[in-house]
Amino acid sequence: MKINNSQKYWRANLGIVFLLLLFWFLSSFGAGILFSDYLDKIKIGGFNLGFWFAQQGSIIVFVFLIIIYCILMNKLDEKFNKEKS
C-alpha cells in the first residue's frame, strides 16, 4: 500500500502533537504532582520547585509548547508544500 503526501503530512502532524502533549503531561502532571516531593528540595524565588510547577510552571511550559508547535508546523507545511509542487 502506497502512502500519499497527505497521509505522510498527517502522520507527521500527529507525531508532533503527541510529542508535545507528552512533554506537557510530564511537565504539568509529572513535575507538579508525581515528582513534586523530589522537586521540592530545589527552591526558586523562595518557593519549592514542585509547588512552582504546579502553580505556574506548567502554564509557562504550555505557552512555550504553543510557540514550538507553530514553528514545527510552519516547517512541516513548507516541507510538504515544496514536495507538492
PDB file of C-alpha atoms in Angstrom:
ATOM      1  CA  MET A   1       0.000   0.000   0.000  1.00  0.00           C
ATOM      2  CA  LYS A   2       1.425   3.347  -1.097  1.00  0.00           C
ATOM      3  CA  ILE A   3       1.203   6.248   1.340  1.00  0.00           C
ATOM      4  CA  ASN A   4       0.403   9.572  -0.321  1.00  0.00           C
ATOM      5  CA  ASN A   5       1.620  13.017   0.775  1.00  0.00           C
ATOM      6  CA  SER A   6      -1.490  13.897   2.777  1.00  0.00           C
ATOM      7  CA  GLN A   7      -1.154  10.723   4.840  1.00  0.00           C
ATOM      8  CA  LYS A   8       2.545  11.449   5.450  1.00  0.00           C
ATOM      9  CA  TYR A   9       1.642  15.008   6.448  1.00  0.00           C
ATOM     10  CA  TRP A  10      -0.977  13.889   8.970  1.00  0.00           C
ATOM     11  CA  ARG A  11       1.289  11.213  10.415  1.00  0.00           C
ATOM     12  CA  ALA A  12       3.996  13.824  10.937  1.00  0.00           C
ATOM     13  CA  ASN A  13       1.410  16.236  12.378  1.00  0.00           C
ATOM     14  CA  LEU A  14       0.129  13.634  14.839  1.00  0.00           C
ATOM     15  CA  GLY A  15       3.702  12.772  15.809  1.00  0.00           C
ATOM     16  CA  ILE A  16       4.399  16.407  16.639  1.00  0.00           C
ATOM     17  CA  VAL A  17       1.151  16.741  18.606  1.00  0.00           C
ATOM     18  CA  PHE A  18       1.785  13.506  20.532  1.00  0.00           C
ATOM     19  CA  LEU A  19       5.336  14.507  21.418  1.00  0.00           C
ATOM     20  CA  LEU A  20       4.334  17.983  22.602  1.00  0.00           C
ATOM     21  CA  LEU A  21       1.371  16.652  24.610  1.00  0.00           C
ATOM     22  CA  LEU A  22       3.649  14.081  26.237  1.00  0.00           C
ATOM     23  CA  PHE A  23       6.093  16.818  27.216  1.00  0.00           C
ATOM     24  CA  TRP A  24       3.229  18.932  28.582  1.00  0.00           C
ATOM     25  CA  PHE A  25       1.914  15.977  30.582  1.00  0.00           C
ATOM     26  CA  LEU A  26       5.339  15.334  32.054  1.00  0.00           C
ATOM     27  CA  SER A  27       5.839  18.984  32.960  1.00  0.00           C
ATOM     28  CA  SER A  28       2.367  19.576  34.408  1.00  0.00           C
ATOM     29  CA  PHE A  29       1.215  16.300  35.940  1.00  0.00           C
ATOM     30  CA  GLY A  30       4.654  14.779  36.355  1.00  0.00           C
ATOM     31  CA  ALA A  31       6.545  17.743  37.765  1.00  0.00           C
ATOM     32  CA  GLY A  32       3.560  19.290  39.553  1.00  0.00           C
ATOM     33  CA  ILE A  33       2.157  16.131  41.165  1.00  0.00           C
ATOM     34  CA  LEU A  34       4.137  12.912  40.689  1.00  0.00           C
ATOM     35  CA  PHE A  35       7.666  14.231  41.204  1.00  0.00           C
ATOM     36  CA  SER A  36       6.833  17.204  43.417  1.00  0.00           C
ATOM     37  CA  ASP A  37       8.383  15.623  46.520  1.00  0.00           C
ATOM     38  CA  TYR A  38      11.723  15.313  44.747  1.00  0.00           C
ATOM     39  CA  LEU A  39      11.462  18.753  43.160  1.00  0.00           C
ATOM     40  CA  ASP A  40      10.545  20.412  46.467  1.00  0.00           C
ATOM     41  CA  LYS A  41      14.181  20.055  47.520  1.00  0.00           C
ATOM     42  CA  ILE A  42      15.026  22.772  44.962  1.00  0.00           C
ATOM     43  CA  LYS A  43      13.912  26.358  45.577  1.00  0.00           C
ATOM     44  CA  ILE A  44      13.123  29.076  43.011  1.00  0.00           C
ATOM     45  CA  GLY A  45      12.439  32.552  44.341  1.00  0.00           C
ATOM     46  CA  GLY A  46      11.808  31.167  47.821  1.00  0.00           C
ATOM     47  CA  PHE A  47       9.262  28.597  46.618  1.00  0.00           C
ATOM     48  CA  ASN A  48       9.690  24.864  46.223  1.00  0.00           C
ATOM     49  CA  LEU A  49      10.150  23.809  42.597  1.00  0.00           C
ATOM     50  CA  GLY A  50       7.294  21.270  42.818  1.00  0.00           C
ATOM     51  CA  PHE A  51       4.922  23.974  44.036  1.00  0.00           C
ATOM     52  CA  TRP A  52       6.195  26.350  41.357  1.00  0.00           C
ATOM     53  CA  PHE A  53       5.478  23.825  38.586  1.00  0.00           C
ATOM     54  CA  ALA A  54       2.015  23.136  39.965  1.00  0.00           C
ATOM     55  CA  GLN A  55       1.153  26.850  40.111  1.00  0.00           C
ATOM     56  CA  GLN A  56       2.983  28.496  37.211  1.00  0.00           C
ATOM     57  CA  GLY A  57       5.486  26.242  35.544  1.00  0.00           C
ATOM     58  CA  SER A  58       3.071  24.102  33.581  1.00  0.00           C
ATOM     59  CA  ILE A  59       1.341  27.202  32.195  1.00  0.00           C
ATOM     60  CA  ILE A  60       4.652  28.708  31.092  1.00  0.00           C
ATOM     61  CA  VAL A  61       5.690  25.389  29.539  1.00  0.00           C
ATOM     62  CA  PHE A  62       2.333  25.263  27.731  1.00  0.00           C
ATOM     63  CA  VAL A  63       2.889  28.721  26.206  1.00  0.00           C
ATOM     64  CA  PHE A  64       6.348  27.663  25.008  1.00  0.00           C
ATOM     65  CA  LEU A  65       4.872  24.469  23.558  1.00  0.00           C
ATOM     66  CA  ILE A  66       2.375  26.536  21.556  1.00  0.00           C
ATOM     67  CA  ILE A  67       5.262  28.552  20.114  1.00  0.00           C
ATOM     68  CA  ILE A  68       7.222  25.370  19.357  1.00  0.00           C
ATOM     69  CA  TYR A  69       4.122  23.846  17.734  1.00  0.00           C
ATOM     70  CA  CYS A  70       3.735  26.879  15.459  1.00  0.00           C
ATOM     71  CA  ILE A  71       7.385  26.731  14.426  1.00  0.00           C
ATOM     72  CA  LEU A  72       7.304  22.976  13.767  1.00  0.00           C
ATOM     73  CA  MET A  73       4.049  23.159  11.829  1.00  0.00           C
ATOM     74  CA  ASN A  74       5.378  26.004   9.658  1.00  0.00           C
ATOM     75  CA  LYS A  75       8.417  23.846   8.833  1.00  0.00           C
ATOM     76  CA  LEU A  76       6.175  20.856   8.122  1.00  0.00           C
ATOM     77  CA  ASP A  77       3.921  22.948   5.886  1.00  0.00           C
ATOM     78  CA  GLU A  78       6.933  24.260   3.977  1.00  0.00           C
ATOM     79  CA  LYS A  79       8.301  20.738   3.557  1.00  0.00           C
ATOM     80  CA  PHE A  80       5.073  19.316   2.170  1.00  0.00           C
ATOM     81  CA  ASN A  81       4.264  22.343   0.010  1.00  0.00           C
ATOM     82  CA  LYS A  82       7.681  22.024  -1.643  1.00  0.00           C
ATOM     83  CA  GLU A  83       7.074  18.312  -2.290  1.00  0.00           C
ATOM     84  CA  LYS A  84       3.665  19.096  -3.723  1.00  0.00           C
ATOM     85  CA  SER A  85       4.862  21.498  -6.443  1.00  0.00           C
TER      86      SER A  85
END
